[in-house]
Coordinates of C-alpha atoms and ligand atoms in Angstrom, one line a residue:
X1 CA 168.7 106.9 101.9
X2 CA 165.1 107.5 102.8
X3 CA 163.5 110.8 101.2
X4 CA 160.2 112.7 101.1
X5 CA 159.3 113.7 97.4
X6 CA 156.8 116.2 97.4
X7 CA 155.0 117.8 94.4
X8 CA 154.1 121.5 96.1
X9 CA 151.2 124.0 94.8
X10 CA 148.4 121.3 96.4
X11 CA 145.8 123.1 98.3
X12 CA 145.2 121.1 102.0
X13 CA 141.6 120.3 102.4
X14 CA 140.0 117.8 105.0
X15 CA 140.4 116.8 108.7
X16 CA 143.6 116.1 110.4
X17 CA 144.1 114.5 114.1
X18 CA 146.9 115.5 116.0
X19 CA 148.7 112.4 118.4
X20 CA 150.0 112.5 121.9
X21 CA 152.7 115.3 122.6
X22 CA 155.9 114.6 122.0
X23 CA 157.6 116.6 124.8
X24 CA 155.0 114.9 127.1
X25 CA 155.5 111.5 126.4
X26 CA 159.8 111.6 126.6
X27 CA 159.2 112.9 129.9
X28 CA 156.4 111.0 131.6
X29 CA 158.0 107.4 129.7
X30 CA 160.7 107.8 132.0
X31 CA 158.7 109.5 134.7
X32 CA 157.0 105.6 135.2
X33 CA 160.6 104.7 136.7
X34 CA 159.4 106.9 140.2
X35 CA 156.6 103.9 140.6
X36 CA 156.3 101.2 142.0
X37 CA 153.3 100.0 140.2
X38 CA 152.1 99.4 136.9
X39 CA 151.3 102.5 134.8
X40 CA 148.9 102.9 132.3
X41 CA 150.0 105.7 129.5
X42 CA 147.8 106.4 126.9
X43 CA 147.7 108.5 123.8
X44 CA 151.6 107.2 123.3
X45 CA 152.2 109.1 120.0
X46 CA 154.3 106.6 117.3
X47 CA 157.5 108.3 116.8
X48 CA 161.0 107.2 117.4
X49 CA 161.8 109.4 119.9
X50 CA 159.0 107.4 122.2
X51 CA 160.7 103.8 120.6
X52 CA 164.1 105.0 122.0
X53 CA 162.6 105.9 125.5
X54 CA 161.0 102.4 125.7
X55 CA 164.4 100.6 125.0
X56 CA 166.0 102.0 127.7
X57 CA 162.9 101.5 130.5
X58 CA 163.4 97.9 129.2
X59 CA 167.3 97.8 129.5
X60 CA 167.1 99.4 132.9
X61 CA 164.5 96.2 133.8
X62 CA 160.7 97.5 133.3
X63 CA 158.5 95.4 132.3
X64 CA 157.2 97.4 128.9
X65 CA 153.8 96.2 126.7
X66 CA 151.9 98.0 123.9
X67 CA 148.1 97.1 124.7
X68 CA 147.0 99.1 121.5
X69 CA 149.2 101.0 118.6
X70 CA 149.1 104.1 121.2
X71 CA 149.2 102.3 125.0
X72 CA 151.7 101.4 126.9
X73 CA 151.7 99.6 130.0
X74 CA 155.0 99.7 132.1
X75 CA 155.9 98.5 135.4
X76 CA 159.1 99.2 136.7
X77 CA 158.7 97.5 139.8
X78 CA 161.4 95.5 139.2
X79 CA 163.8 97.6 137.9
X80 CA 167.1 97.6 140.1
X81 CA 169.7 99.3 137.6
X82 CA 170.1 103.2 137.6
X83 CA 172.8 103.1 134.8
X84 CA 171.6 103.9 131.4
X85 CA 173.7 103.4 128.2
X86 CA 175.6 105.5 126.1
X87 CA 174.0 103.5 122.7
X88 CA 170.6 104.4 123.7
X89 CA 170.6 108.2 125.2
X90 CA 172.5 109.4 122.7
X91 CA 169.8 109.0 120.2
X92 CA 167.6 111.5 122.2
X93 CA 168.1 114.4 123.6
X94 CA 165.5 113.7 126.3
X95 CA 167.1 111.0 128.0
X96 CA 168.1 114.0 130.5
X97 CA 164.9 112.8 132.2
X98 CA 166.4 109.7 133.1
X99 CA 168.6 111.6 135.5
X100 CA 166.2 112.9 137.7
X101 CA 163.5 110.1 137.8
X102 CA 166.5 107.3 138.4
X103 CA 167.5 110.0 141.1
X104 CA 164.0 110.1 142.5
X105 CA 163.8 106.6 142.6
X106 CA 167.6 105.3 143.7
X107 CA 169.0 108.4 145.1
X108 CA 171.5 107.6 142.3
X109 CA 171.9 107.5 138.6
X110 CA 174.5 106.9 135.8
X111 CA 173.8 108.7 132.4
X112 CA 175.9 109.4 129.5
X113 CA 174.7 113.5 128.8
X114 CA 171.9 113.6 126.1
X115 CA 172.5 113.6 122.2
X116 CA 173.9 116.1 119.9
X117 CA 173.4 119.1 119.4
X118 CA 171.6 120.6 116.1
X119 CA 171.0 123.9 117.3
X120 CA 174.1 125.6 119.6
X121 CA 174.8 124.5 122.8
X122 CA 172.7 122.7 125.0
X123 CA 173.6 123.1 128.6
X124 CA 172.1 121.4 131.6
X125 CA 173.7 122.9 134.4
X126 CA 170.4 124.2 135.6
X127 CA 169.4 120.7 135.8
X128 CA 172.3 120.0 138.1
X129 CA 171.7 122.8 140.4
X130 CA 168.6 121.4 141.3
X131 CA 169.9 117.9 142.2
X132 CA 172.3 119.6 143.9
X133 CA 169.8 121.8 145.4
X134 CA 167.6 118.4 146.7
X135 CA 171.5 117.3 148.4
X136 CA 172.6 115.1 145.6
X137 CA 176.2 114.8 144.4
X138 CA 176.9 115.3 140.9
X139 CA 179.6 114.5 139.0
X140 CA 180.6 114.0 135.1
X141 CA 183.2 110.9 134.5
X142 CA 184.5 109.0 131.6
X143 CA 181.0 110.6 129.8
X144 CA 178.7 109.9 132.1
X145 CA 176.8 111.8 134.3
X146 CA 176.5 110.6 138.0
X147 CA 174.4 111.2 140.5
X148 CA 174.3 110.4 143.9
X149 CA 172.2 111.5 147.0
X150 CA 172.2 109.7 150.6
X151 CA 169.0 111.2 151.1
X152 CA 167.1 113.8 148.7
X153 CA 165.6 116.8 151.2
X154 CA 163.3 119.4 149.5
X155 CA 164.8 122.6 148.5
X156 CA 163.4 126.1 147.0
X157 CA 165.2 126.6 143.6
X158 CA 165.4 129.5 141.4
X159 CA 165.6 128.6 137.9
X160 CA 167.9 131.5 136.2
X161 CA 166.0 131.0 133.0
X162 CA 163.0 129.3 132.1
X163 CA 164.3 125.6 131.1
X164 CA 161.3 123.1 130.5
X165 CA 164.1 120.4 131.1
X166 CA 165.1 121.5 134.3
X167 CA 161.9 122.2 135.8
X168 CA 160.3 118.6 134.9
X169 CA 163.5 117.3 135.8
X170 CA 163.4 118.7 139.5
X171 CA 160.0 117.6 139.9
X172 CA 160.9 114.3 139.2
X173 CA 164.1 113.9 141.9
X174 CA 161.8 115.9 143.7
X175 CA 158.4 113.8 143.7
X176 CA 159.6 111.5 146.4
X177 CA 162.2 113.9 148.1
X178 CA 161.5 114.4 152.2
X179 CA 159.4 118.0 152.5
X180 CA 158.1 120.1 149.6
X181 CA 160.1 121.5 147.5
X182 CA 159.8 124.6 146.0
X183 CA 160.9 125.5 142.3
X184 CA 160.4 129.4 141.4
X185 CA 160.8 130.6 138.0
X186 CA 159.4 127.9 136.6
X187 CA 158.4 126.9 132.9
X188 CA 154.8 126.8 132.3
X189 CA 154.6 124.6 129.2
X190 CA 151.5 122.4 128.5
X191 CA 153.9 119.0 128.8
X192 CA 155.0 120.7 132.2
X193 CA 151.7 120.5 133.2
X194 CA 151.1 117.0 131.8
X195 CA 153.9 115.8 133.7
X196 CA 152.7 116.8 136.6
X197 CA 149.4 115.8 135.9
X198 CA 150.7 112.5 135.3
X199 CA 152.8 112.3 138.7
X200 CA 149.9 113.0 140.6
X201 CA 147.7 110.6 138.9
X202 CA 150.3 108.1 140.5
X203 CA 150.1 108.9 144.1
X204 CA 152.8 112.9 143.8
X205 CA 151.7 115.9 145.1
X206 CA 152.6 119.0 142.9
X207 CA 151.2 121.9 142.5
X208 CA 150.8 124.7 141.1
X209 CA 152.5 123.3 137.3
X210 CA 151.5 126.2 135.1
X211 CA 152.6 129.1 136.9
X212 CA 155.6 130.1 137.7
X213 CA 155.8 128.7 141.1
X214 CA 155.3 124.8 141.6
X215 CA 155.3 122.9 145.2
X216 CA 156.2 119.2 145.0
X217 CA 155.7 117.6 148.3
X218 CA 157.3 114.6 148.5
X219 CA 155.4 111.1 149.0
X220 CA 157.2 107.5 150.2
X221 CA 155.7 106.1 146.7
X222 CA 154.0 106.1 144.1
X223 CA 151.5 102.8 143.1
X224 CA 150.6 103.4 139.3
X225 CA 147.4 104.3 137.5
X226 CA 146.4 105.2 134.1
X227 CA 146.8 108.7 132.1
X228 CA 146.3 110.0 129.1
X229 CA 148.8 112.3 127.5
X230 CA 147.8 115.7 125.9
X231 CA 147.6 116.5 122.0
X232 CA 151.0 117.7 121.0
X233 CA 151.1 121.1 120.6
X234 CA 153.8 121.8 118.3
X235 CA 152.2 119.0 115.5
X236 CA 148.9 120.9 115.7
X237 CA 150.6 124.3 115.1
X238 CA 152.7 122.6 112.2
X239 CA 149.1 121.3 110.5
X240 CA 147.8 125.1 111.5
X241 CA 150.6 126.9 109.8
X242 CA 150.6 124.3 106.9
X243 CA 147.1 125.2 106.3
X244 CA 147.7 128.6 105.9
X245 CA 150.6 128.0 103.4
X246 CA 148.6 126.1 101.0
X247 CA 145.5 128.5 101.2
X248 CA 143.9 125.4 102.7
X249 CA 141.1 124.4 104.4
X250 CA 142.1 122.3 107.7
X251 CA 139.6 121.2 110.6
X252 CA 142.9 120.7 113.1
X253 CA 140.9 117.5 115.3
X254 CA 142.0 116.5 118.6
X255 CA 144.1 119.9 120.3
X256 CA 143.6 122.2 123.1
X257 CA 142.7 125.8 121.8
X258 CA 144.2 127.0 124.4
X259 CA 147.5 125.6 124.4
X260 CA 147.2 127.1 121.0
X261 CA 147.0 130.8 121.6
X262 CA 149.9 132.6 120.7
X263 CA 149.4 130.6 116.8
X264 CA 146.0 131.3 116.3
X265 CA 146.4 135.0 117.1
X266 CA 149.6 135.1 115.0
X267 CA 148.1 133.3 111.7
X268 CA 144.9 135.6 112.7
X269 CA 146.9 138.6 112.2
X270 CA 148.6 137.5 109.4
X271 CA 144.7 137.3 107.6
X272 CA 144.3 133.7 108.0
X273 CA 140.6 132.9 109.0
X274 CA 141.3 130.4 112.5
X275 CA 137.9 129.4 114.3
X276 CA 137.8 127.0 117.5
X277 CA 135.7 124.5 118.8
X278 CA 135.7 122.4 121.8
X279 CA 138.7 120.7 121.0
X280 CA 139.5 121.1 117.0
X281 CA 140.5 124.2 115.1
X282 CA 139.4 125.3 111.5
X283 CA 142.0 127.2 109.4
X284 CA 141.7 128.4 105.9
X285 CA 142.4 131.5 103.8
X286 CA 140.5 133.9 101.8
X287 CA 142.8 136.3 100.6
X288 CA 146.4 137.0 100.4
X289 CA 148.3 136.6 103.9
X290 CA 150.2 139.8 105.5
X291 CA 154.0 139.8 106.8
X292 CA 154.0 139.6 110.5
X293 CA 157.5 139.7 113.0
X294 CA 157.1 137.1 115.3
X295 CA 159.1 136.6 118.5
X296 CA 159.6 133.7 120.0
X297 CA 159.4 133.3 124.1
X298 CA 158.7 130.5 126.9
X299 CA 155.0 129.6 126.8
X300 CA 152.0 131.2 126.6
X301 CA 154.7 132.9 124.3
X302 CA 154.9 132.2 120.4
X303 CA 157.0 128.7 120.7
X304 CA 160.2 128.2 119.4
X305 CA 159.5 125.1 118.4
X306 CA 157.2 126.3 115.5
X307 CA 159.8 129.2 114.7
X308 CA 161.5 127.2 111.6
X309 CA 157.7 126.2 110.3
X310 CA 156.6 129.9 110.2
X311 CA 160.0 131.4 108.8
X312 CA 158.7 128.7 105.7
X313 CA 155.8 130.4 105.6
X314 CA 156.5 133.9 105.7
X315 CA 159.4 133.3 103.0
X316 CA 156.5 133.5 100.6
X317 CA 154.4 136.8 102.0
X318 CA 155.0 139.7 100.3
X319 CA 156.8 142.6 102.4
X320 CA 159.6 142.4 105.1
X321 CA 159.1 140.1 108.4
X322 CA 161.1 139.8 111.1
X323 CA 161.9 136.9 113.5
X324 CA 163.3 136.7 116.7
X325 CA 164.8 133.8 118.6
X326 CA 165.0 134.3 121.9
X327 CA 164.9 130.7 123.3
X328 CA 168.0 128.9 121.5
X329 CA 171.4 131.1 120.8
X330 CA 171.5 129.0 117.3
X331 CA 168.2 128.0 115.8
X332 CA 168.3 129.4 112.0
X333 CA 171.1 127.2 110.6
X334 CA 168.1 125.4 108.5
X335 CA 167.6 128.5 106.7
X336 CA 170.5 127.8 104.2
X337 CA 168.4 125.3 103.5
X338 CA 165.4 127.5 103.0
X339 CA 167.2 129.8 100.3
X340 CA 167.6 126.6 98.2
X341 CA 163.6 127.3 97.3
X342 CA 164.6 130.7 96.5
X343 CA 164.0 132.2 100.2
X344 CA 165.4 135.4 100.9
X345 CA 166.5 135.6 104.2
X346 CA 169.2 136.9 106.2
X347 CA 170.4 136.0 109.5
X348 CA 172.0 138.0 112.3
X349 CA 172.6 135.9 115.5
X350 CA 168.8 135.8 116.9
X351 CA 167.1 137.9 114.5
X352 CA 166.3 136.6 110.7
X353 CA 164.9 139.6 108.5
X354 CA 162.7 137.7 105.7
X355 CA 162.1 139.2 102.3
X356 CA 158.8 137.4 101.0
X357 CA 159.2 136.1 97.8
X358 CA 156.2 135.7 95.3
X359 CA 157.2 132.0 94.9
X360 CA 159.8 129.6 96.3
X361 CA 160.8 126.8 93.8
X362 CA 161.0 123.1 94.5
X363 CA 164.6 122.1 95.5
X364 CA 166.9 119.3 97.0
X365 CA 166.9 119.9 100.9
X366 CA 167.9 118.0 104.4
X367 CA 165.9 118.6 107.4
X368 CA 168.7 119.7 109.4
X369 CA 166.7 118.7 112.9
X370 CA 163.0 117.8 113.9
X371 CA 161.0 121.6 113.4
X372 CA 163.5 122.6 110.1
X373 CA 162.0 119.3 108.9
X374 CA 158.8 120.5 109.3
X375 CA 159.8 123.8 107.8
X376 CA 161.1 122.2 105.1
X377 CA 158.0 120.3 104.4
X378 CA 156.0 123.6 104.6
X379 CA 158.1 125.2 102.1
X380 CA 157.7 122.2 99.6
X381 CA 153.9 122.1 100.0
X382 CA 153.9 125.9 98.6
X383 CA 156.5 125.9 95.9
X384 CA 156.1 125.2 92.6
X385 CA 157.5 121.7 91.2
X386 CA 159.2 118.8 93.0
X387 CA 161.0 118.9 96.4
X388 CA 163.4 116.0 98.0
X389 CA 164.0 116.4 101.5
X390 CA 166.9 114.1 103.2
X391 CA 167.2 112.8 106.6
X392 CA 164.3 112.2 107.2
X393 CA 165.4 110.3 110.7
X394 CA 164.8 114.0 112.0
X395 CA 161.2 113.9 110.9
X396 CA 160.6 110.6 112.1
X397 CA 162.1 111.5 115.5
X398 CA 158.8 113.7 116.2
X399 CA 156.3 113.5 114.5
X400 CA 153.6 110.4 113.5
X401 CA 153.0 109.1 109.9
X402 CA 153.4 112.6 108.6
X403 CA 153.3 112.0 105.3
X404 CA 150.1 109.9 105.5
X405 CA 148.2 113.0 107.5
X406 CA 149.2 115.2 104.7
X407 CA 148.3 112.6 101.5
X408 CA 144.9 112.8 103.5
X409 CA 144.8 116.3 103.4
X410 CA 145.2 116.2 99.1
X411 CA 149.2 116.7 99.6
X412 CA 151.2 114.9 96.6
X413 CA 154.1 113.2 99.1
X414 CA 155.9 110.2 99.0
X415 CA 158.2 108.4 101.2
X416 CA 161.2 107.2 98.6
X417 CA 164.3 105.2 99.1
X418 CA 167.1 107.3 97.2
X419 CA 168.1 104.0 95.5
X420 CA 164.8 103.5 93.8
X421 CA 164.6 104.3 90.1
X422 CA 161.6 105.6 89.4
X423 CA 161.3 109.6 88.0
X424 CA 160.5 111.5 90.7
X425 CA 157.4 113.1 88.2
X426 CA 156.0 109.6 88.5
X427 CA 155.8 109.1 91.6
X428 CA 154.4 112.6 93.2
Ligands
LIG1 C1 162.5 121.6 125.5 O1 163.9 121.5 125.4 C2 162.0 120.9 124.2 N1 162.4 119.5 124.2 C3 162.5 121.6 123.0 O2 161.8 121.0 121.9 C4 162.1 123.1 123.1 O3 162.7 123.8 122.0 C5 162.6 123.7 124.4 O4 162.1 123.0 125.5 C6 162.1 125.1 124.6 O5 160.6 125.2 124.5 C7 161.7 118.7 125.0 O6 160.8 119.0 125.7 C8 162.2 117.3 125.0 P1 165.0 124.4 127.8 P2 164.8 121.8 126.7 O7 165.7 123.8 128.9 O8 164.0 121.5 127.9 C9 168.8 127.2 128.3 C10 161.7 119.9 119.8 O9 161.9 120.2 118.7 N2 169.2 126.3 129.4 O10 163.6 125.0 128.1 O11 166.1 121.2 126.6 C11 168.9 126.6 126.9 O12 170.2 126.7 126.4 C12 162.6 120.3 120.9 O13 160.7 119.2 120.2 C13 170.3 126.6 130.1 O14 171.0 127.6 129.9 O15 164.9 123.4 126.6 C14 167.9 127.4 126.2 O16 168.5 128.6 125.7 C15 163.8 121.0 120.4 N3 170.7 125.7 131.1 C16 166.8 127.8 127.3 O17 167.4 127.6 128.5 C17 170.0 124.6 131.4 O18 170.3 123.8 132.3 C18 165.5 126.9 127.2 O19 165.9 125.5 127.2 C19 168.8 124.3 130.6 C20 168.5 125.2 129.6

């Protein structure tokens, strides 16, 4: 079994450039199904969550090329099969996506609901209420999800709760729907925006991604072109945050400051020194960092996807912190694996009340899912001595060749396969 060994108490020093966005590219891979025409994606970050998305644009019938380590090329033309299989989705959680852009395309799609869950119950139903909302059928069956429209008509939907899924996945049955449709309540998130970006780049017409209201009116097709997908937002914050554990010094190259807000103003008020440029951001430390509570909400709001990664942080700041989930009903299970560096924290339903320690201690831990990964890896850069984290198939999932950005940076990590003998002191 594949491990990180990490030697902690190495300051982070250097430059650091963050890849495509995650979240973006699962979305707009599939989004390529809607046309009829070859697409041009660039900026494809190299994670396995973008490998597994490619398999199944193949299996379906696209036509799928690299051009460089981060471009793909993908026509789907040809595709003619709106069945996805059970092998393939299951690996992502994403592969919700394929429901509303096979929708879009066929008016019909087959696929098995999306992978397991790590962190409570996942539901989709708002998804469903929007395909239902644009006149399609939907129906669950021997595990798979079908759905099935004569002829999608625009709709106004009201989302109940902010759901990135469901609003990119509306836009997408949406994006060749007759009229406009109308989705109100809508998430705002930058790979919202990027998807949308990237439908209209092919021929859509959306509007208004970013606010709370967005107007898709529907086109006959959509021909193909090239786009370029946006820094990933929750890597940068990770870098960001890491920076600030190690008292480091970080230029953060290749972001959007602005997608980046709600961190910069947190780490600011925790006493870290965050400066931005153009399109990098400089994070270092001189003195000691403060406790801080930190809520987590839909964007511009402090994301929930960095919540694990700053709970790792503030493990080790003096005084009492207080976090608050209010995205996922379940997203603090990795914190058991926290207390194994000597964390104190406690955990009532969506709130976790953090007694900073002076010094968390290197331990054997598993990155439960992708961001407790991360948080895991955040804890191990501070502590003193050697840290192990397992399953690293979470890490990999998300985000690109992290260990190589952080040797870069002056962190002592290796990738190690469990079976190898070497002492772990020799090899950090
Ligand atoms: C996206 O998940 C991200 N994943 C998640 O990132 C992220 O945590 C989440 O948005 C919130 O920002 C991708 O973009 C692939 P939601 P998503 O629908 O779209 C409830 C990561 O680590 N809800 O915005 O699935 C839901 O239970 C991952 O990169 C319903 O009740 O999240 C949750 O409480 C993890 N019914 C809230 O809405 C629905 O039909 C927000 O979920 C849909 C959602």
């Amino acid at each position: 079994m594949e491990k990180f060994v990490i030697m902690g108490g190495k300051r982070l020093v250097g430059e650091v450039t963050i890849s495509g966005a995650k979240n973006a590219a699962v979305a707009v891979i599939p989004a390529a199904l809607l046309v009829e025409g070859v697409c041009r994606i660039e900026n494809v970050p190299s994670i396995k969550d973008v490998d597994v998305i490619v398999d199944i644009l193949k299996y379906l019938g696209a036509k799928v090329k690299y051009t460089d380590s981060h471009s793909l090329e993908i026509n789907c033309e040809r595709v003619r099969s709106f069945s996805a299989p059970y092998e393939l989705t299951d690996r992502m959680r994403a592969s919700y996506y394929l429901i509303g852009a096979l929708l879009g395309r066929f008016n019909h799609a087959e696929v098995p609901p999306p992978g397991g869950c790590n962190f409570g119950c996942r539901p989709i139903d708002m998804h469903i209420k929007g395909f239902e909302a644009l006149g399609a059928k939907v129906s669950f069956d021997r595990g798979v999800i079908e759905a099935h429209a004569t002829k999608l008509q625009a709709a106004q939907v009201f989302m109940d709760i902010v759901s990135v899924g469901a609003t990119i996945n509306i836009m997408l049955a949406a994006v060749r729907a007759e009229g406009t449709t109308v989705i109100e309540n809508a998430a705002k998130e930058p790979h919202v925006v990027d998807v949308a970006n990237f439908l209209n780049a092919m021929g859509a017409d959306v509007k208004g991604a970013g606010t709370d209201i967005i107007k898709i009116r529907g086109v006959g097709k959509l021909s193909g072109g090239t786009y370029t997908i946006i820094p990933d937002q929750i890597e940068a914050g990770t870098f960001m945050i890491a920076a600030a554990a190690t008292a480091g010094d970080v230029l953060v190259k290749n972001v959007i400051p602005k997608h980046m807000e709600s961190i910069t103003a947190k780490l600011i008020e925790m006493n870290a020194r965050v400066e931005e440029f153009d399109d990098s951001i400089r994070v270092s430390r001189e003195g000691e960092l403060q406790k801080a509570n930190v809520k987590t909400l839909p964007y511009p709001g402090f994301p929930t996807d960095l919540q694990p990664q700053i709970v790792a942080l503030l493990s080790a700041v003096p005084g009492t912190s207080v976090i608050t989930e209010s995205v996922w009903d379940n997203r603090f299970q990795y914190v058991s694996e926290l207390r194994r560096f000597g964390a104190q924290i406690n955990v009532d339903g969506r709130v976790a009340v953090i007694e900073g320690v002076e010094q968390l201690t290197g331990a054997p831990v598993r990155a439960t899912d992708l961001r407790a990964g991360a948080s895991m890896v955040i804890a191990a850069l501070m502590a003193q001595g050697v840290t192990e984290i397992y399953d690293l198939r979470h890490i990999d999932r998300g985000y690109e060749d992290l260990e190589d950005k952080l040797r870069r940076l002056g962190a002592q990590i290796v990738r190690k396969n469990d079976d190898t003998a070497d002492m772990v002191g020799e090899v950090v």
